[in-house]
């Protein structure tokens, strides 16, 4: 492949084109043959596995259990919760035939599983002793998508969906916030993303939820990405599916339910939070390879450095560092350097004759911040393991800091319409709003910005709507931004 | 729940009813709302996760990478390989509508992914340097099923499907056998099943394969269960999807491909290999809880023993033993003992006042072999960890030995038709066969037995067909059995 085929559109020129270039050229993903579908390639899927492992650990540590529910749901189930079916009907894939015959009732492919899990919960829960019921499922879901974007909007995606049932509204609310905490922690600690947790306004709520909470991340074009959501359903689904329990005093009561999900969309968020004009930038915690070693030399020399690289890799792997040796003989070192920069590998080590003789390797970070990238640094092979463990931790912290700084620099608290318009052109606006849908629509029409969330951390504040001047709603400021 | 609701039909009375009773009462599974579907409950799903972790480790350690391909496949793809579509057409679920509109071309839900992965392989492979391409996918697949049996035959199941492409037939054949080895090792080392690896006869081959290999396990009713399969496709799919590479000498060549899979069916095999009239029997390597501690006592006494049980559990967990404390206050010890026996927990510890005072716990194995179950044994709490680690290893080995002995005792090498009929009534017959489909059909009509495999380990042998007396085929004996 020619060098220029591996370069990407600069972010400043066309961020959307940059994103497309990176996800394809870093081999995270490919287009599937059916419109709107995607193939997650091994390099992208490994990132998903690392995300999964972290999140699954948090889910299990808090008493949730994984289970698996059917892909196909009777069409009638969705109709039992009026808002739910209204929200999802336009996105459904419908199965009408099976085994060569037409089905008596069409089946829909799950766009989410509240309905079928609600049906099973109703069967499994009878007494207050059965509560809370804390379930989670890792699965594929399908939502028809006319304008696909890899990871961000595709007709099929992978996710986990937590579904829980509780005796009281207070218990279910606490669960909703607990799950939101999983997401915020995974985003911060593993994905090095600086998300803002908050509540969605009614227009952005999940179809069928009483309250929806979100974590919103800022991408490097200033747009917001909803990275995960957690929903308090009240008794809406319990009513629709008959999820009841007998209380301690013998009376039948409705359960309060929740659901919460994080999906492969997060990989798109990761790309747009950290990437640059050289390609992907991966936080070490999610990097399939944390360190790549490139042996340098021709002919016999290559054999010697390759052998040393292999030994070093074995040492690093024993310390838990995910290490790869690039032993492709037909490619130049320069090509390899570009290739691993495109794939976002946090640390590259070069090993040539001169380094070998000196007992060192040349280390380069994929990205440095706030200072520009340091030149290559010679590190002693003898202490390489400890040094790289520390370096990877430093890179992880550096990326989280860079994301937080970027978010803060591109977030403006505004009190006038011109300030608002200027803020959402490059980032987020924190403003008071009247809470009226018509006013939201006007803002969207003029600036493309939509209400992202009412931040949990916001201070109580009242005043005039940034757009229409009416009395503000929600009791605090909210975030508006253009969004994915 | 009354005690008798938790007992099961004896195996000797009705093995199929016993199986149904066990999978539902041990809460492995439940029926889904759509005919033929199943819900895998947390206790069953945890077994699947433990199986997955083991198999995924073997797959990755040999250079395979996980990826994810779309659920929906254009109907036309299946038609490109004539045998493939003929085999799978009767089992397809068809999506005709999406987003409220009729699709231009119907999509089928994957019954297996050779076609869509073949299409992508053709895109990704160009040079001999791209080979071998070693992919694996963990996914759900759907095959319409009129007569469902939980885990064994359901319209949807979970599995992994490996798909690889190679330069030569020899490389692809070696891969086919490598994968078969994963399955045999996972079955033996983790599931404690004594499977027989062998090759399928043409009538039992995968639709589109040149050669199909299987591991066959013996269930406790003497029937065979195909526990996993591995297929050598030759160039069939490479021809249908244009999977070609440029060789070192510059010529275009067809790849040779393989595929191989193990599914949630394995859980059914596990149940029927080890279970007894008290319920499930789980090998420790796949037991969600390896040790369950039941604290004994009423009122204040229960508080004391519960506290000691919790401490002991923490100690055991630190040593990697999956331990559960049954703290349900409303249930009697007797009920709990039956409950954990039904769920197949390998080791139960009882902790009462008397034991606490003596610094011991009473240990019971779920099952002993070849001697009948020993009475409860008092073990010192101080050395409980080491003792239980050893005990769990002993139980794992004991179950594997029991399965191998059972298989051997119910396998007969036969040279006459009456012997054959007697053998397949209670187990497996190892016999010479002519290899003719019509003769296979006659055997099936009379005895319900079908060709299971030509064991890899069999000695070369020629002679007369057990049924029709014609010259034998395959050069060795094969296994016939009634099968799931």
Short mmCIF file of N, CA and C in Angstrom, two decimals, chain A residues 27-178:
data_model
loop_
_atom_site.label_atom_id
_atom_site.label_comp_id
_atom_site.label_asym_id
_atom_site.label_seq_id
_atom_site.Cartn_x
_atom_site.Cartn_y
_atom_site.Cartn_z
N UNK A 27 -8.04 0.08 10.54
CA UNK A 27 -8.63 -1.26 10.47
C UNK A 27 -9.44 -1.61 11.70
N UNK A 28 -10.16 -0.61 12.22
CA UNK A 28 -11.09 -0.88 13.30
C UNK A 28 -12.34 -1.54 12.76
N UNK A 29 -12.69 -1.20 11.52
CA UNK A 29 -14.03 -1.51 11.05
C UNK A 29 -14.04 -1.58 9.53
N UNK A 30 -15.05 -2.21 8.97
CA UNK A 30 -15.26 -2.18 7.52
C UNK A 30 -16.77 -2.11 7.28
N UNK A 31 -17.16 -1.70 6.10
CA UNK A 31 -18.57 -1.69 5.75
C UNK A 31 -19.04 -3.11 5.50
N UNK A 32 -20.23 -3.45 6.02
CA UNK A 32 -20.83 -4.73 5.69
C UNK A 32 -21.54 -4.63 4.36
N UNK A 33 -21.93 -5.75 3.79
CA UNK A 33 -22.56 -5.73 2.47
C UNK A 33 -23.97 -5.13 2.48
N UNK A 34 -24.65 -5.17 3.62
CA UNK A 34 -25.99 -4.59 3.69
C UNK A 34 -25.88 -3.14 4.14
N UNK A 35 -26.60 -2.25 3.46
CA UNK A 35 -26.58 -0.83 3.81
C UNK A 35 -26.80 -0.63 5.31
N UNK A 36 -25.91 0.17 5.93
CA UNK A 36 -26.08 0.48 7.34
C UNK A 36 -25.39 -0.50 8.28
N UNK A 37 -24.82 -1.58 7.73
CA UNK A 37 -24.19 -2.58 8.59
C UNK A 37 -22.69 -2.36 8.68
N UNK A 38 -22.08 -2.88 9.73
CA UNK A 38 -20.63 -2.76 9.87
C UNK A 38 -20.02 -4.08 10.29
N UNK A 39 -18.78 -4.26 9.90
CA UNK A 39 -17.98 -5.40 10.35
C UNK A 39 -16.95 -4.84 11.32
N UNK A 40 -16.92 -5.38 12.53
CA UNK A 40 -15.90 -4.94 13.49
C UNK A 40 -14.68 -5.83 13.30
N UNK A 41 -13.59 -5.23 12.83
CA UNK A 41 -12.39 -6.01 12.52
C UNK A 41 -11.62 -6.33 13.81
N UNK A 42 -10.68 -7.25 13.74
CA UNK A 42 -10.01 -7.69 14.98
C UNK A 42 -9.44 -6.54 15.83
N UNK A 43 -8.84 -5.53 15.20
CA UNK A 43 -8.24 -4.46 15.99
C UNK A 43 -9.31 -3.65 16.74
N UNK A 44 -10.44 -3.44 16.09
CA UNK A 44 -11.56 -2.75 16.74
C UNK A 44 -12.23 -3.63 17.78
N UNK A 45 -12.36 -4.92 17.46
CA UNK A 45 -13.06 -5.82 18.38
C UNK A 45 -12.27 -6.02 19.68
N UNK A 46 -10.94 -5.99 19.56
CA UNK A 46 -10.11 -6.14 20.76
C UNK A 46 -10.33 -4.97 21.72
N UNK A 47 -10.50 -3.76 21.16
CA UNK A 47 -10.81 -2.60 21.99
C UNK A 47 -12.14 -2.84 22.72
N UNK A 48 -13.11 -3.36 21.99
CA UNK A 48 -14.41 -3.67 22.59
C UNK A 48 -14.26 -4.70 23.70
N UNK A 49 -13.46 -5.74 23.49
CA UNK A 49 -13.26 -6.75 24.52
C UNK A 49 -12.65 -6.15 25.79
N UNK A 50 -11.71 -5.22 25.61
CA UNK A 50 -11.08 -4.59 26.78
C UNK A 50 -12.09 -3.70 27.52
N UNK A 51 -12.91 -2.99 26.79
CA UNK A 51 -13.98 -2.20 27.39
C UNK A 51 -14.97 -3.11 28.13
N UNK A 52 -15.35 -4.19 27.46
CA UNK A 52 -16.29 -5.14 28.05
C UNK A 52 -15.78 -5.69 29.37
N UNK A 53 -14.51 -6.08 29.38
CA UNK A 53 -13.95 -6.72 30.57
C UNK A 53 -14.02 -5.76 31.75
N UNK A 54 -13.71 -4.49 31.50
CA UNK A 54 -13.74 -3.51 32.58
C UNK A 54 -15.17 -3.30 33.09
N UNK A 55 -16.08 -3.07 32.17
CA UNK A 55 -17.46 -2.77 32.55
C UNK A 55 -18.13 -3.99 33.17
N UNK A 56 -17.87 -5.16 32.61
CA UNK A 56 -18.46 -6.40 33.15
C UNK A 56 -18.02 -6.62 34.59
N UNK A 57 -16.78 -6.29 34.88
CA UNK A 57 -16.28 -6.40 36.24
C UNK A 57 -17.05 -5.51 37.20
N UNK A 58 -17.30 -4.28 36.80
CA UNK A 58 -18.05 -3.35 37.65
C UNK A 58 -19.49 -3.85 37.86
N UNK A 59 -20.08 -4.37 36.78
CA UNK A 59 -21.47 -4.84 36.84
C UNK A 59 -21.58 -6.03 37.79
N UNK A 60 -20.64 -6.98 37.66
CA UNK A 60 -20.70 -8.19 38.50
C UNK A 60 -20.36 -7.89 39.96
N UNK A 61 -19.42 -6.97 40.16
CA UNK A 61 -18.99 -6.66 41.54
C UNK A 61 -20.12 -6.07 42.37
N UNK A 62 -21.15 -5.57 41.72
CA UNK A 62 -22.28 -4.97 42.44
C UNK A 62 -23.51 -5.89 42.45
N UNK A 63 -23.27 -7.18 42.22
CA UNK A 63 -24.34 -8.16 42.42
C UNK A 63 -25.23 -8.42 41.22
N UNK A 64 -24.90 -7.83 40.06
CA UNK A 64 -25.68 -8.11 38.86
C UNK A 64 -25.21 -9.42 38.23
N UNK A 65 -26.14 -10.12 37.57
CA UNK A 65 -25.79 -11.38 36.93
C UNK A 65 -26.12 -11.30 35.44
N UNK A 66 -25.24 -11.85 34.62
CA UNK A 66 -25.50 -11.89 33.19
C UNK A 66 -26.46 -13.01 32.83
N UNK A 67 -27.26 -12.75 31.81
CA UNK A 67 -28.21 -13.73 31.30
C UNK A 67 -28.37 -13.46 29.81
N UNK A 68 -29.16 -14.30 29.13
CA UNK A 68 -29.36 -14.08 27.70
C UNK A 68 -30.82 -14.30 27.32
N UNK A 69 -31.37 -13.32 26.62
CA UNK A 69 -32.78 -13.34 26.22
C UNK A 69 -32.88 -13.40 24.70
N UNK A 70 -34.02 -13.88 24.18
CA UNK A 70 -34.13 -14.09 22.72
C UNK A 70 -34.03 -12.80 21.90
N UNK A 71 -33.46 -12.96 20.71
CA UNK A 71 -33.33 -11.87 19.73
C UNK A 71 -34.68 -11.45 19.18
N UNK A 72 -35.56 -12.43 18.97
CA UNK A 72 -36.84 -12.14 18.30
C UNK A 72 -37.96 -11.95 19.32
N UNK A 73 -38.70 -10.86 19.14
CA UNK A 73 -39.73 -10.46 20.09
C UNK A 73 -41.07 -10.36 19.35
N UNK A 74 -42.15 -10.91 19.93
CA UNK A 74 -43.46 -10.76 19.27
C UNK A 74 -43.77 -9.27 19.10
N UNK A 75 -44.24 -8.90 17.93
CA UNK A 75 -44.53 -7.50 17.64
C UNK A 75 -45.48 -6.90 18.69
N UNK A 76 -46.40 -7.72 19.16
CA UNK A 76 -47.41 -7.23 20.11
C UNK A 76 -46.79 -6.76 21.42
N UNK A 77 -45.63 -7.30 21.80
CA UNK A 77 -45.00 -6.91 23.07
C UNK A 77 -44.67 -5.43 23.07
N UNK A 78 -44.14 -4.94 21.96
CA UNK A 78 -43.73 -3.53 21.93
C UNK A 78 -44.93 -2.61 22.09
N UNK A 79 -46.08 -3.09 21.61
CA UNK A 79 -47.27 -2.24 21.66
C UNK A 79 -47.84 -2.08 23.06
N UNK A 80 -47.36 -2.89 23.99
CA UNK A 80 -47.94 -2.81 25.33
C UNK A 80 -47.54 -1.54 26.08
N UNK A 81 -46.41 -0.93 25.68
CA UNK A 81 -46.01 0.32 26.34
C UNK A 81 -46.07 1.38 25.24
N UNK A 82 -47.03 2.28 25.34
CA UNK A 82 -47.38 3.17 24.22
C UNK A 82 -46.20 4.04 23.75
N UNK A 83 -45.49 4.66 24.68
CA UNK A 83 -44.38 5.52 24.28
C UNK A 83 -43.24 4.70 23.68
N UNK A 84 -43.06 3.51 24.25
CA UNK A 84 -41.97 2.65 23.79
C UNK A 84 -42.14 2.29 22.32
N UNK A 85 -43.34 1.84 21.95
CA UNK A 85 -43.55 1.44 20.55
C UNK A 85 -43.48 2.65 19.62
N UNK A 86 -43.97 3.79 20.09
CA UNK A 86 -43.92 4.98 19.26
C UNK A 86 -42.47 5.37 18.96
N UNK A 87 -41.63 5.24 19.98
CA UNK A 87 -40.22 5.59 19.80
C UNK A 87 -39.47 4.64 18.89
N UNK A 88 -39.78 3.34 18.99
CA UNK A 88 -38.96 2.36 18.29
C UNK A 88 -39.56 1.85 16.97
N UNK A 89 -40.84 2.05 16.74
CA UNK A 89 -41.48 1.50 15.53
C UNK A 89 -40.73 1.85 14.24
N UNK A 90 -40.27 3.10 14.06
CA UNK A 90 -39.62 3.43 12.78
C UNK A 90 -38.28 2.74 12.56
N UNK A 91 -37.76 2.10 13.60
CA UNK A 91 -36.40 1.53 13.51
C UNK A 91 -36.40 0.01 13.48
N UNK A 92 -37.57 -0.60 13.41
CA UNK A 92 -37.64 -2.05 13.58
C UNK A 92 -37.36 -2.83 12.30
N UNK A 93 -36.65 -3.95 12.46
CA UNK A 93 -36.55 -4.97 11.41
C UNK A 93 -37.59 -6.04 11.74
N UNK A 94 -38.35 -6.44 10.74
CA UNK A 94 -39.45 -7.38 10.98
C UNK A 94 -39.23 -8.70 10.26
N UNK A 95 -39.36 -9.78 11.00
CA UNK A 95 -39.26 -11.13 10.44
C UNK A 95 -40.68 -11.62 10.17
N UNK A 96 -40.93 -11.96 8.92
CA UNK A 96 -42.28 -12.39 8.56
C UNK A 96 -42.34 -13.88 8.19
N UNK A 97 -41.17 -14.45 7.83
CA UNK A 97 -41.15 -15.84 7.40
C UNK A 97 -40.08 -16.62 8.16
N UNK A 98 -40.38 -17.90 8.42
CA UNK A 98 -39.39 -18.78 9.04
C UNK A 98 -39.65 -20.19 8.57
N UNK A 99 -38.57 -20.91 8.30
CA UNK A 99 -38.71 -22.29 7.84
C UNK A 99 -39.53 -22.38 6.56
N UNK A 100 -39.49 -21.32 5.74
CA UNK A 100 -40.19 -21.34 4.47
C UNK A 100 -41.67 -20.99 4.56
N UNK A 101 -42.17 -20.71 5.76
CA UNK A 101 -43.60 -20.38 5.91
C UNK A 101 -43.78 -19.00 6.51
N UNK A 102 -44.93 -18.39 6.24
CA UNK A 102 -45.24 -17.10 6.85
C UNK A 102 -45.62 -17.32 8.32
N UNK A 103 -45.09 -16.47 9.18
CA UNK A 103 -45.38 -16.59 10.61
C UNK A 103 -46.79 -16.08 10.91
N UNK A 104 -47.42 -16.65 11.94
CA UNK A 104 -48.75 -16.18 12.33
C UNK A 104 -48.69 -14.74 12.83
N UNK A 105 -47.70 -14.46 13.68
CA UNK A 105 -47.50 -13.08 14.15
C UNK A 105 -46.09 -12.67 13.77
N UNK A 106 -45.93 -11.51 13.13
CA UNK A 106 -44.57 -11.08 12.79
C UNK A 106 -43.74 -10.91 14.05
N UNK A 107 -42.44 -11.17 13.91
CA UNK A 107 -41.51 -10.98 15.02
C UNK A 107 -40.61 -9.80 14.70
N UNK A 108 -40.24 -9.03 15.70
CA UNK A 108 -39.29 -7.96 15.46
C UNK A 108 -37.95 -8.35 16.07
N UNK A 109 -36.88 -7.89 15.44
CA UNK A 109 -35.55 -8.09 16.01
C UNK A 109 -35.37 -7.04 17.11
N UNK A 110 -34.88 -7.46 18.26
CA UNK A 110 -34.83 -6.53 19.41
C UNK A 110 -34.08 -5.24 19.05
N UNK A 111 -34.72 -4.09 19.31
CA UNK A 111 -34.00 -2.83 19.24
C UNK A 111 -33.45 -2.49 20.62
N UNK A 112 -33.94 -3.20 21.63
CA UNK A 112 -33.64 -3.11 23.06
C UNK A 112 -34.56 -4.14 23.69
N UNK A 113 -34.30 -4.55 24.93
CA UNK A 113 -35.00 -5.76 25.42
C UNK A 113 -35.94 -5.55 26.60
N UNK A 114 -36.34 -4.31 26.88
CA UNK A 114 -37.25 -4.09 28.02
C UNK A 114 -38.47 -5.00 27.97
N UNK A 115 -39.03 -5.16 26.77
CA UNK A 115 -40.32 -5.86 26.70
C UNK A 115 -40.16 -7.35 26.98
N UNK A 116 -39.20 -7.99 26.33
CA UNK A 116 -39.09 -9.44 26.54
C UNK A 116 -38.54 -9.75 27.92
N UNK A 117 -37.68 -8.89 28.43
CA UNK A 117 -37.17 -9.12 29.79
C UNK A 117 -38.28 -8.82 30.80
N UNK A 118 -39.10 -7.81 30.51
CA UNK A 118 -40.24 -7.52 31.38
C UNK A 118 -41.17 -8.72 31.49
N UNK A 119 -41.42 -9.36 30.37
CA UNK A 119 -42.27 -10.56 30.35
C UNK A 119 -41.70 -11.67 31.24
N UNK A 120 -40.38 -11.86 31.18
CA UNK A 120 -39.76 -12.91 32.00
C UNK A 120 -39.70 -12.49 33.47
N UNK A 121 -39.43 -11.22 33.73
CA UNK A 121 -39.40 -10.75 35.13
C UNK A 121 -40.75 -11.01 35.81
N UNK A 122 -41.83 -10.77 35.04
CA UNK A 122 -43.16 -10.98 35.61
C UNK A 122 -43.33 -12.44 36.04
N UNK A 123 -42.68 -13.35 35.32
CA UNK A 123 -42.78 -14.78 35.62
C UNK A 123 -41.91 -15.15 36.83
N UNK A 124 -40.76 -14.49 36.94
CA UNK A 124 -39.78 -14.89 37.95
C UNK A 124 -39.98 -14.22 39.31
N UNK A 125 -40.62 -13.07 39.32
CA UNK A 125 -40.75 -12.34 40.58
C UNK A 125 -42.11 -12.64 41.20
N UNK A 126 -42.14 -13.10 42.43
CA UNK A 126 -43.43 -13.22 43.11
C UNK A 126 -43.40 -12.53 44.48
N UNK A 127 -42.31 -12.70 45.20
CA UNK A 127 -42.26 -12.16 46.57
C UNK A 127 -41.25 -11.01 46.66
N UNK A 128 -41.37 -10.20 47.71
CA UNK A 128 -40.37 -9.15 47.98
C UNK A 128 -38.99 -9.77 48.15
N UNK A 129 -38.94 -11.06 48.50
CA UNK A 129 -37.65 -11.73 48.66
C UNK A 129 -36.95 -11.93 47.31
N UNK A 130 -37.68 -11.84 46.22
CA UNK A 130 -37.08 -11.98 44.88
C UNK A 130 -36.45 -10.67 44.40
N UNK A 131 -36.59 -9.63 45.20
CA UNK A 131 -36.10 -8.30 44.79
C UNK A 131 -34.88 -7.90 45.62
N UNK A 132 -33.99 -7.06 45.10
CA UNK A 132 -33.99 -6.63 43.70
C UNK A 132 -33.57 -7.76 42.77
N UNK A 133 -34.07 -7.72 41.54
CA UNK A 133 -33.62 -8.65 40.50
C UNK A 133 -32.68 -7.86 39.59
N UNK A 134 -31.41 -8.26 39.57
CA UNK A 134 -30.37 -7.45 38.92
C UNK A 134 -29.77 -8.22 37.74
N UNK A 135 -30.23 -7.93 36.53
CA UNK A 135 -29.80 -8.67 35.35
C UNK A 135 -29.04 -7.79 34.38
N UNK A 136 -28.17 -8.43 33.61
CA UNK A 136 -27.46 -7.73 32.53
C UNK A 136 -27.32 -8.69 31.36
N UNK A 137 -27.32 -8.14 30.17
CA UNK A 137 -27.16 -8.94 28.95
C UNK A 137 -26.16 -8.26 28.01
N UNK A 138 -25.21 -9.04 27.49
CA UNK A 138 -24.33 -8.59 26.40
C UNK A 138 -24.92 -9.13 25.12
N UNK A 139 -25.24 -8.25 24.17
CA UNK A 139 -25.98 -8.72 23.00
C UNK A 139 -25.85 -7.76 21.83
N UNK A 140 -26.32 -8.22 20.68
CA UNK A 140 -26.48 -7.37 19.50
C UNK A 140 -27.91 -6.85 19.47
N UNK A 141 -28.09 -5.61 19.05
CA UNK A 141 -29.44 -5.06 18.83
C UNK A 141 -29.46 -4.40 17.46
N UNK A 142 -30.67 -4.30 16.88
CA UNK A 142 -30.80 -3.73 15.54
C UNK A 142 -31.79 -2.58 15.52
N UNK A 143 -31.36 -1.48 14.93
CA UNK A 143 -32.23 -0.31 14.72
C UNK A 143 -31.93 0.22 13.32
N UNK A 144 -32.94 0.18 12.48
CA UNK A 144 -32.76 0.54 11.08
C UNK A 144 -32.18 1.95 10.95
N UNK A 145 -31.15 2.09 10.16
CA UNK A 145 -30.43 3.35 10.04
C UNK A 145 -30.22 3.69 8.57
N UNK A 146 -30.79 4.83 8.16
CA UNK A 146 -30.67 5.25 6.76
C UNK A 146 -29.33 5.92 6.46
N UNK A 147 -28.78 6.66 7.45
CA UNK A 147 -27.54 7.39 7.22
C UNK A 147 -26.47 6.87 8.19
N UNK A 148 -25.89 5.72 7.85
CA UNK A 148 -24.99 5.08 8.81
C UNK A 148 -23.66 5.84 8.98
N UNK A 149 -23.13 5.79 10.18
CA UNK A 149 -21.75 6.20 10.43
C UNK A 149 -21.13 5.14 11.33
N UNK A 150 -20.01 4.63 10.92
CA UNK A 150 -19.39 3.50 11.62
C UNK A 150 -19.31 3.76 13.14
N UNK A 151 -19.72 2.80 13.93
CA UNK A 151 -19.75 2.82 15.40
C UNK A 151 -20.82 3.77 15.96
N UNK A 152 -21.03 4.92 15.31
CA UNK A 152 -21.91 5.95 15.88
C UNK A 152 -23.37 5.68 15.58
N UNK A 153 -23.64 5.29 14.36
CA UNK A 153 -25.01 5.02 13.93
C UNK A 153 -24.95 3.93 12.88
N UNK A 154 -25.24 2.71 13.30
CA UNK A 154 -25.29 1.59 12.34
C UNK A 154 -26.54 0.78 12.66
N UNK A 155 -26.99 0.03 11.69
CA UNK A 155 -28.24 -0.72 11.88
C UNK A 155 -28.11 -1.80 12.94
N UNK A 156 -26.90 -2.32 13.12
CA UNK A 156 -26.67 -3.30 14.19
C UNK A 156 -25.53 -2.78 15.05
N UNK A 157 -25.66 -2.93 16.35
CA UNK A 157 -24.51 -2.65 17.20
C UNK A 157 -24.49 -3.63 18.37
N UNK A 158 -23.36 -3.66 19.05
CA UNK A 158 -23.21 -4.52 20.22
C UNK A 158 -23.30 -3.65 21.47
N UNK A 159 -23.87 -4.19 22.52
CA UNK A 159 -23.95 -3.43 23.77
C UNK A 159 -24.16 -4.35 24.94
N UNK A 160 -24.18 -3.77 26.13
CA UNK A 160 -24.74 -4.45 27.29
C UNK A 160 -25.97 -3.66 27.66
N UNK A 161 -26.99 -4.39 28.10
CA UNK A 161 -28.20 -3.73 28.61
C UNK A 161 -28.51 -4.32 29.97
N UNK A 162 -28.42 -3.47 31.00
CA UNK A 162 -28.80 -3.87 32.34
C UNK A 162 -30.29 -3.69 32.51
N UNK A 163 -30.94 -4.62 33.18
CA UNK A 163 -32.38 -4.53 33.45
C UNK A 163 -32.60 -4.99 34.88
N UNK A 164 -33.19 -4.10 35.68
CA UNK A 164 -33.37 -4.45 37.08
C UNK A 164 -34.79 -4.12 37.55
N UNK A 165 -35.22 -4.85 38.57
CA UNK A 165 -36.55 -4.62 39.17
C UNK A 165 -36.38 -4.45 40.68
N UNK A 166 -37.11 -3.50 41.24
CA UNK A 166 -36.96 -3.14 42.65
C UNK A 166 -38.33 -2.96 43.29
N UNK A 167 -38.31 -3.00 44.63
CA UNK A 167 -39.56 -2.82 45.37
C UNK A 167 -40.02 -1.37 45.34
N UNK A 168 -39.09 -0.44 45.48
CA UNK A 168 -39.50 0.95 45.64
C UNK A 168 -38.87 1.85 44.57
N UNK A 169 -39.49 3.01 44.38
CA UNK A 169 -38.96 4.00 43.45
C UNK A 169 -37.57 4.47 43.90
N UNK A 170 -37.39 4.57 45.22
CA UNK A 170 -36.09 5.02 45.73
C UNK A 170 -35.00 4.02 45.38
N UNK A 171 -35.30 2.73 45.56
CA UNK A 171 -34.31 1.69 45.22
C UNK A 171 -33.97 1.74 43.73
N UNK A 172 -35.00 1.89 42.89
CA UNK A 172 -34.77 1.90 41.45
C UNK A 172 -33.99 3.15 41.03
N UNK A 173 -34.26 4.27 41.68
CA UNK A 173 -33.52 5.49 41.38
C UNK A 173 -32.05 5.33 41.76
N UNK A 174 -31.82 4.73 42.93
CA UNK A 174 -30.43 4.52 43.36
C UNK A 174 -29.70 3.62 42.37
N UNK A 175 -30.39 2.59 41.85
CA UNK A 175 -29.80 1.69 40.86
C UNK A 175 -29.47 2.46 39.57
N UNK A 176 -30.38 3.32 39.14
CA UNK A 176 -30.16 4.11 37.92
C UNK A 176 -28.87 4.93 38.05
N UNK A 177 -28.66 5.51 39.23
CA UNK A 177 -27.47 6.32 39.44
C UNK A 177 -26.22 5.46 39.59
N UNK A 178 -26.39 4.28 40.21
CA UNK A 178 -25.26 3.35 40.34
C UNK A 178 -24.72 2.98 38.96
#
